[in-house]
Amino acid sequence: MKGINTKMLHGYPVIDGYTGAASIPKYQTSTFDQKSCYVDGKKYSYSRFGNPTVMALESAVAKLEGAKHGLVFSSGMAAISNVLMLAGAGGHVIFPSEVYGGTFQFATEVMPRLSMEVSLLDYDDLELVESSIKENTKILYIETPSNPLLKVSDIRKLVEIAKRHNLITIADNTFMTPFYQRPLELGVDIVVESMTKFINGHSDVVAGMIATNSDEYVGCLGLFQKNFGAIMGVEDAWLVLRGMKTMGLRMEKSVSNAAAISEFLAKQEKIKTVYYPGIPTCRYYKIHMSQASSGGAVLSFKFYKKEDMDKFIEKIKIPIFAVSLGGVESIISHPATMSHKCMSKEDRLKYGVTDEILRLSCGIEDIEDLIEDLGQALAD
């Protein structure tokens, strides 16, 4: 099987081996009958260590990412925090300065308490990145496109830098998904994603995942997962398995809507800047399209005046105004008071997350209706 949509329907244990059911059942159990204490190699003993429904999802994740191993977690931040534990006490981790707000908070408020060092750098300056590597640097963390300014990092060049210094590369691929960007194929060691977003796609689950080809890393991460208790519930795993089956179709429509909306917004008098790497006028277009196959389904846009933004939020009808992204419904967020609220105002301004910016995750609504709604919300 070569096609990713085919793999999502047939490339993992889809059929229940016991009953022949066409959908993996919800094995809603905390424990399993052992029969004997003298039988070694028992596959299931306790659901924190492994559950058939959850492990089916882990197999699907590996297939989706083109990886040898997949692990799923109770949230995207559970996945992110677990992979960052690979740095160890005394380890130094380099992040892009415009990293997601939750990751920023973990890096600046939690990691120092675990005796870890952190640097937040502008990844546009690759010389700065390399010159900032120290003897105790363990991880080079990548997030591209970034949240919410859609800045793009050159994955290939960052991997080259990391390999020269024997660093682990971790890439947050939540915005692009493996349908449009495949970091493992570009040399990244570990991919992390929030499955809350496009992978599940229905705004009814909180979940995270990692994928890797490394036996060593998956061994460590499996240990962290079990001992931190960052496991996924059976109901959530089943819902994500269901959502993944239509991911390709959903993403195709959402990406098409994002491209059309970015062009529309770029022509509006009240909009100062549109942040979307899929349009040729974006400064990151060339780099992005060299490592991804579309601009993705998320864009941000900045108003000249905050009062115009406030009126827009009051008048918009179709997209919901909420935290998160990646659902079948379009979602507008205000990063300064939502995803990046945990950052101080000084840090938000420093990294360009100003009060006039909105982020739009495009859903699968008819584009004519979305454009009409955006137009009336922008009208005087």
CSV table of N, CA and C in Angstrom, one decimal, residues 268-364:
chain,number,residue,atom,x,y,z
A,268,GLN,N,-8.1,43.0,1.6
A,268,GLN,CA,-9.0,43.8,2.5
A,268,GLN,C,-8.3,45.0,3.1
A,269,GLU,N,-8.9,46.1,3.1
A,269,GLU,CA,-8.3,47.4,3.6
A,269,GLU,C,-8.0,47.4,5.1
A,270,LYS,N,-8.8,46.7,5.8
A,270,LYS,CA,-8.6,46.7,7.3
A,270,LYS,C,-7.5,45.7,7.7
A,271,ILE,N,-7.0,44.8,6.8
A,271,ILE,CA,-6.0,43.8,7.2
A,271,ILE,C,-4.6,44.3,6.8
A,272,LYS,N,-3.8,44.3,7.8
A,272,LYS,CA,-2.4,44.8,7.5
A,272,LYS,C,-1.5,43.7,6.9
A,273,THR,N,-1.6,42.5,7.5
A,273,THR,CA,-0.8,41.4,7.1
A,273,THR,C,-1.5,40.1,7.2
A,274,VAL,N,-1.3,39.2,6.2
A,274,VAL,CA,-1.8,37.8,6.2
A,274,VAL,C,-0.6,36.9,6.3
A,275,TYR,N,-0.6,36.0,7.3
A,275,TYR,CA,0.4,35.1,7.5
A,275,TYR,C,0.0,33.7,7.0
A,276,TYR,N,0.5,33.3,5.9
A,276,TYR,CA,0.2,32.0,5.3
A,276,TYR,C,1.3,31.6,4.3
A,277,PRO,N,2.0,30.5,4.6
A,277,PRO,CA,3.2,30.2,3.8
A,277,PRO,C,2.9,29.6,2.4
A,278,GLY,N,1.6,29.4,2.1
A,278,GLY,CA,1.2,28.8,0.9
A,278,GLY,C,1.0,29.8,-0.3
A,279,ILE,N,1.2,31.1,0.0
A,279,ILE,CA,1.1,32.1,-1.1
A,279,ILE,C,2.4,32.7,-1.4
A,280,PRO,N,2.7,32.9,-2.7
A,280,PRO,CA,4.0,33.3,-3.2
A,280,PRO,C,4.5,34.6,-2.6
A,281,THR,N,3.6,35.5,-2.1
A,281,THR,CA,4.1,36.7,-1.5
A,281,THR,C,4.7,36.5,-0.1
A,282,CYS,N,4.5,35.4,0.5
A,282,CYS,CA,5.0,35.1,1.8
A,282,CYS,C,6.5,34.9,1.7
A,283,ARG,N,7.2,35.5,2.7
A,283,ARG,CA,8.7,35.5,2.6
A,283,ARG,C,9.2,34.1,2.8
A,284,TYR,N,8.4,33.2,3.4
A,284,TYR,CA,8.8,31.8,3.6
A,284,TYR,C,8.3,30.8,2.6
A,285,TYR,N,7.7,31.3,1.5
A,285,TYR,CA,7.0,30.5,0.6
A,285,TYR,C,8.0,29.4,-0.1
A,286,LYS,N,9.1,29.9,-0.5
A,286,LYS,CA,10.1,29.0,-1.2
A,286,LYS,C,10.6,27.9,-0.3
A,287,ILE,N,11.0,28.3,0.9
A,287,ILE,CA,11.5,27.3,1.9
A,287,ILE,C,10.4,26.3,2.2
A,288,HIS,N,9.2,26.8,2.5
A,288,HIS,CA,8.1,26.0,2.9
A,288,HIS,C,7.7,25.0,1.8
A,289,MET,N,7.6,25.4,0.6
A,289,MET,CA,7.1,24.6,-0.5
A,289,MET,C,8.2,23.6,-0.9
A,290,SER,N,9.5,23.8,-0.4
A,290,SER,CA,10.5,22.8,-0.7
A,290,SER,C,10.5,21.6,0.3
A,291,GLN,N,9.7,21.8,1.4
A,291,GLN,CA,9.6,20.7,2.4
A,291,GLN,C,8.2,20.3,2.7
A,292,ALA,N,7.2,21.0,2.1
A,292,ALA,CA,5.8,20.7,2.3
A,292,ALA,C,5.1,20.7,1.0
A,293,SER,N,3.9,20.1,0.9
A,293,SER,CA,3.2,20.1,-0.3
A,293,SER,C,2.0,21.0,-0.4
A,294,SER,N,1.8,21.8,0.6
A,294,SER,CA,0.7,22.8,0.6
A,294,SER,C,1.0,23.8,1.7
A,295,GLY,N,0.2,24.9,1.7
A,295,GLY,CA,0.3,25.9,2.7
A,295,GLY,C,-0.4,25.5,4.0
A,296,GLY,N,-1.1,24.4,4.0
A,296,GLY,CA,-1.8,24.0,5.2
A,296,GLY,C,-3.2,24.6,5.4
A,297,ALA,N,-3.9,24.4,6.5
A,297,ALA,CA,-5.2,24.8,6.7
A,297,ALA,C,-5.3,25.9,7.7
A,298,VAL,N,-4.2,26.4,8.2
A,298,VAL,CA,-4.2,27.5,9.2
A,298,VAL,C,-3.5,28.7,8.7
A,299,LEU,N,-4.1,29.9,9.0
A,299,LEU,CA,-3.5,31.2,8.6
A,299,LEU,C,-3.8,32.1,9.7
A,300,SER,N,-3.0,33.2,9.8
A,300,SER,CA,-3.3,34.3,10.7
A,300,SER,C,-3.4,35.6,10.0
A,301,PHE,N,-4.0,36.6,10.6
A,301,PHE,CA,-4.1,37.9,9.9
A,301,PHE,C,-4.1,39.0,11.0
A,302,LYS,N,-3.5,40.1,10.6
A,302,LYS,CA,-3.3,41.2,11.5
A,302,LYS,C,-4.1,42.4,11.1
A,303,PHE,N,-4.9,43.0,11.9
A,303,PHE,CA,-5.6,44.2,11.6
A,303,PHE,C,-4.7,45.4,11.9
A,304,TYR,N,-5.0,46.5,11.1
A,304,TYR,CA,-4.3,47.8,11.4
A,304,TYR,C,-4.8,48.3,12.8
A,305,LYS,N,-6.1,48.1,13.1
A,305,LYS,CA,-6.6,48.7,14.3
A,305,LYS,C,-7.3,47.6,15.2
A,306,LYS,N,-7.0,47.6,16.5
A,306,LYS,CA,-7.6,46.6,17.3
A,306,LYS,C,-9.1,46.8,17.4
A,307,GLU,N,-9.6,48.0,17.3
A,307,GLU,CA,-11.1,48.2,17.3
A,307,GLU,C,-11.8,47.5,16.1
A,308,ASP,N,-11.1,47.5,15.0
A,308,ASP,CA,-11.7,46.8,13.8
A,308,ASP,C,-11.7,45.3,14.0
A,309,MET,N,-10.7,44.8,14.7
A,309,MET,CA,-10.6,43.4,15.1
A,309,MET,C,-11.8,43.0,16.0
A,310,ASP,N,-12.0,43.9,17.0
A,310,ASP,CA,-13.0,43.6,18.0
A,310,ASP,C,-14.4,43.6,17.3
A,311,LYS,N,-14.6,44.5,16.4
A,311,LYS,CA,-15.9,44.5,15.6
A,311,LYS,C,-16.1,43.3,14.8
A,312,PHE,N,-15.0,42.9,14.2
A,312,PHE,CA,-15.0,41.7,13.3
A,312,PHE,C,-15.4,40.4,14.2
A,313,ILE,N,-14.8,40.3,15.4
A,313,ILE,CA,-15.2,39.2,16.2
A,313,ILE,C,-16.7,39.2,16.6
A,314,GLU,N,-17.2,40.4,16.8
A,314,GLU,CA,-18.6,40.5,17.2
A,314,GLU,C,-19.5,40.1,16.0
A,315,LYS,N,-19.1,40.4,14.8
A,315,LYS,CA,-20.0,40.2,13.6
A,315,LYS,C,-19.8,38.9,12.9
A,316,ILE,N,-18.7,38.2,13.1
A,316,ILE,CA,-18.5,36.9,12.4
A,316,ILE,C,-19.5,35.9,12.9
A,317,LYS,N,-20.1,35.1,11.9
A,317,LYS,CA,-21.2,34.2,12.2
A,317,LYS,C,-20.8,32.7,12.1
A,318,ILE,N,-20.1,32.3,11.1
A,318,ILE,CA,-19.9,30.9,10.8
A,318,ILE,C,-18.8,30.3,11.6
A,319,PRO,N,-17.5,30.8,11.6
A,319,PRO,CA,-16.5,30.2,12.4
A,319,PRO,C,-16.8,30.4,13.9
A,320,ILE,N,-16.5,29.4,14.7
A,320,ILE,CA,-16.6,29.6,16.1
A,320,ILE,C,-15.4,30.4,16.6
A,321,PHE,N,-15.6,31.1,17.7
A,321,PHE,CA,-14.5,31.9,18.3
A,321,PHE,C,-14.0,31.1,19.5
A,322,ALA,N,-12.9,30.4,19.4
A,322,ALA,CA,-12.6,29.5,20.5
A,322,ALA,C,-11.1,29.1,20.4
A,323,VAL,N,-10.6,28.5,21.5
A,323,VAL,CA,-9.3,27.9,21.6
A,323,VAL,C,-9.3,26.7,20.7
A,324,SER,N,-8.1,26.3,20.2
A,324,SER,CA,-7.8,25.1,19.4
A,324,SER,C,-8.0,25.4,17.9
A,325,LEU,N,-7.8,24.3,17.2
A,325,LEU,CA,-7.8,24.3,15.7
A,325,LEU,C,-8.0,22.9,15.2
A,326,GLY,N,-8.2,22.8,13.9
A,326,GLY,CA,-8.1,21.5,13.3
A,326,GLY,C,-9.4,20.7,13.2
A,327,GLY,N,-10.5,21.4,13.6
A,327,GLY,CA,-11.8,20.7,13.5
A,327,GLY,C,-12.5,20.8,12.2
A,328,VAL,N,-13.6,20.1,12.0
A,328,VAL,CA,-14.3,20.2,10.7
A,328,VAL,C,-15.0,21.6,10.6
A,329,GLU,N,-15.2,22.3,11.7
A,329,GLU,CA,-15.7,23.6,11.7
A,329,GLU,C,-14.6,24.6,11.7
A,330,SER,N,-14.7,25.7,11.1
A,330,SER,CA,-13.7,26.8,11.1
A,330,SER,C,-13.7,27.4,12.5
A,331,ILE,N,-12.5,27.7,13.0
A,331,ILE,CA,-12.3,28.2,14.3
A,331,ILE,C,-11.4,29.4,14.3
A,332,ILE,N,-11.9,30.5,14.8
A,332,ILE,CA,-11.0,31.7,14.9
A,332,ILE,C,-10.6,31.9,16.4
A,333,SER,N,-9.3,32.1,16.6
A,333,SER,CA,-8.7,32.3,17.9
A,333,SER,C,-8.0,33.6,18.0
A,334,HIS,N,-7.9,34.1,19.2
A,334,HIS,CA,-7.1,35.3,19.5
A,334,HIS,C,-5.9,34.9,20.3
A,335,PRO,N,-4.8,34.7,19.6
A,335,PRO,CA,-3.6,34.1,20.3
A,335,PRO,C,-3.2,34.8,21.6
A,336,ALA,N,-3.2,36.2,21.6
A,336,ALA,CA,-2.8,36.9,22.7
A,336,ALA,C,-3.5,36.6,24.0
A,337,THR,N,-4.8,36.2,23.9
A,337,THR,CA,-5.6,35.9,25.1
A,337,THR,C,-6.0,34.4,25.1
A,338,MET,N,-5.5,33.6,24.2
A,338,MET,CA,-5.9,32.2,24.2
A,338,MET,C,-4.6,31.4,24.2
A,339,SER,N,-4.1,31.0,23.0
A,339,SER,CA,-3.0,30.0,22.9
A,339,SER,C,-1.7,30.5,23.6
A,340,HIS,N,-1.5,31.9,23.6
A,340,HIS,CA,-0.3,32.4,24.1
A,340,HIS,C,-0.5,33.3,25.3
A,341,LYS,N,-1.6,33.1,26.0
A,341,LYS,CA,-2.0,33.9,27.2
A,341,LYS,C,-0.9,33.6,28.3
A,342,CYS,N,-0.3,32.4,28.3
A,342,CYS,CA,0.6,32.1,29.4
A,342,CYS,C,1.9,32.9,29.2
A,343,MET,N,2.1,33.5,28.1
A,343,MET,CA,3.3,34.3,27.9
A,343,MET,C,3.0,35.7,28.5
A,344,SER,N,4.0,36.4,29.0
A,344,SER,CA,3.9,37.8,29.5
A,344,SER,C,3.6,38.7,28.3
A,345,LYS,N,3.0,39.8,28.5
A,345,LYS,CA,2.8,40.7,27.4
A,345,LYS,C,4.1,41.2,26.8
A,346,GLU,N,5.1,41.3,27.6
A,346,GLU,CA,6.4,41.7,27.1
A,346,GLU,C,7.0,40.7,26.1
A,347,ASP,N,6.8,39.4,26.5
A,347,ASP,CA,7.3,38.3,25.6
A,347,ASP,C,6.5,38.2,24.4
A,348,ARG,N,5.1,38.4,24.5
A,348,ARG,CA,4.3,38.3,23.3
A,348,ARG,C,4.7,39.4,22.3
A,349,LEU,N,4.9,40.6,22.8
A,349,LEU,CA,5.3,41.7,21.9
A,349,LEU,C,6.7,41.4,21.3
A,350,LYS,N,7.6,40.9,22.1
A,350,LYS,CA,8.9,40.6,21.7
A,350,LYS,C,8.9,39.6,20.5
A,351,TYR,N,8.0,38.6,20.6
A,351,TYR,CA,8.0,37.6,19.5
A,351,TYR,C,6.9,37.8,18.5
A,352,GLY,N,6.3,39.0,18.5
A,352,GLY,CA,5.4,39.4,17.5
A,352,GLY,C,3.9,39.0,17.6
A,353,VAL,N,3.5,38.4,18.8
A,353,VAL,CA,2.2,38.0,19.0
A,353,VAL,C,1.4,39.2,19.6
A,354,THR,N,1.0,40.1,18.7
A,354,THR,CA,0.4,41.3,19.2
A,354,THR,C,-1.2,41.2,19.3
A,355,ASP,N,-1.8,42.1,19.9
A,355,ASP,CA,-3.2,42.1,20.2
A,355,ASP,C,-4.1,42.1,19.0
A,356,GLU,N,-3.5,42.6,17.8
A,356,GLU,CA,-4.3,42.8,16.6
A,356,GLU,C,-4.4,41.5,15.7
A,357,ILE,N,-3.8,40.4,16.2
A,357,ILE,CA,-3.7,39.2,15.4
A,357,ILE,C,-4.8,38.2,15.7
A,358,LEU,N,-5.4,37.7,14.7
A,358,LEU,CA,-6.3,36.5,14.8
A,358,LEU,C,-5.8,35.4,14.0
A,359,ARG,N,-6.1,34.1,14.5
A,359,ARG,CA,-5.7,32.9,13.8
A,359,ARG,C,-6.9,32.2,13.4
A,360,LEU,N,-6.9,31.8,12.1
A,360,LEU,CA,-8.1,31.1,11.6
A,360,LEU,C,-7.7,29.6,11.1
A,361,SER,N,-8.3,28.7,11.7
A,361,SER,CA,-8.2,27.3,11.3
A,361,SER,C,-9.4,27.0,10.4
A,362,CYS,N,-9.2,26.7,9.1
A,362,CYS,CA,-10.2,26.6,8.2
A,362,CYS,C,-10.9,25.2,8.2
A,363,GLY,N,-12.2,25.2,8.3
A,363,GLY,CA,-12.9,23.9,8.3
A,363,GLY,C,-13.3,23.5,6.9
A,364,ILE,N,-14.4,22.7,6.9
A,364,ILE,CA,-14.8,22.2,5.6
A,364,ILE,C,-16.1,22.8,5.1
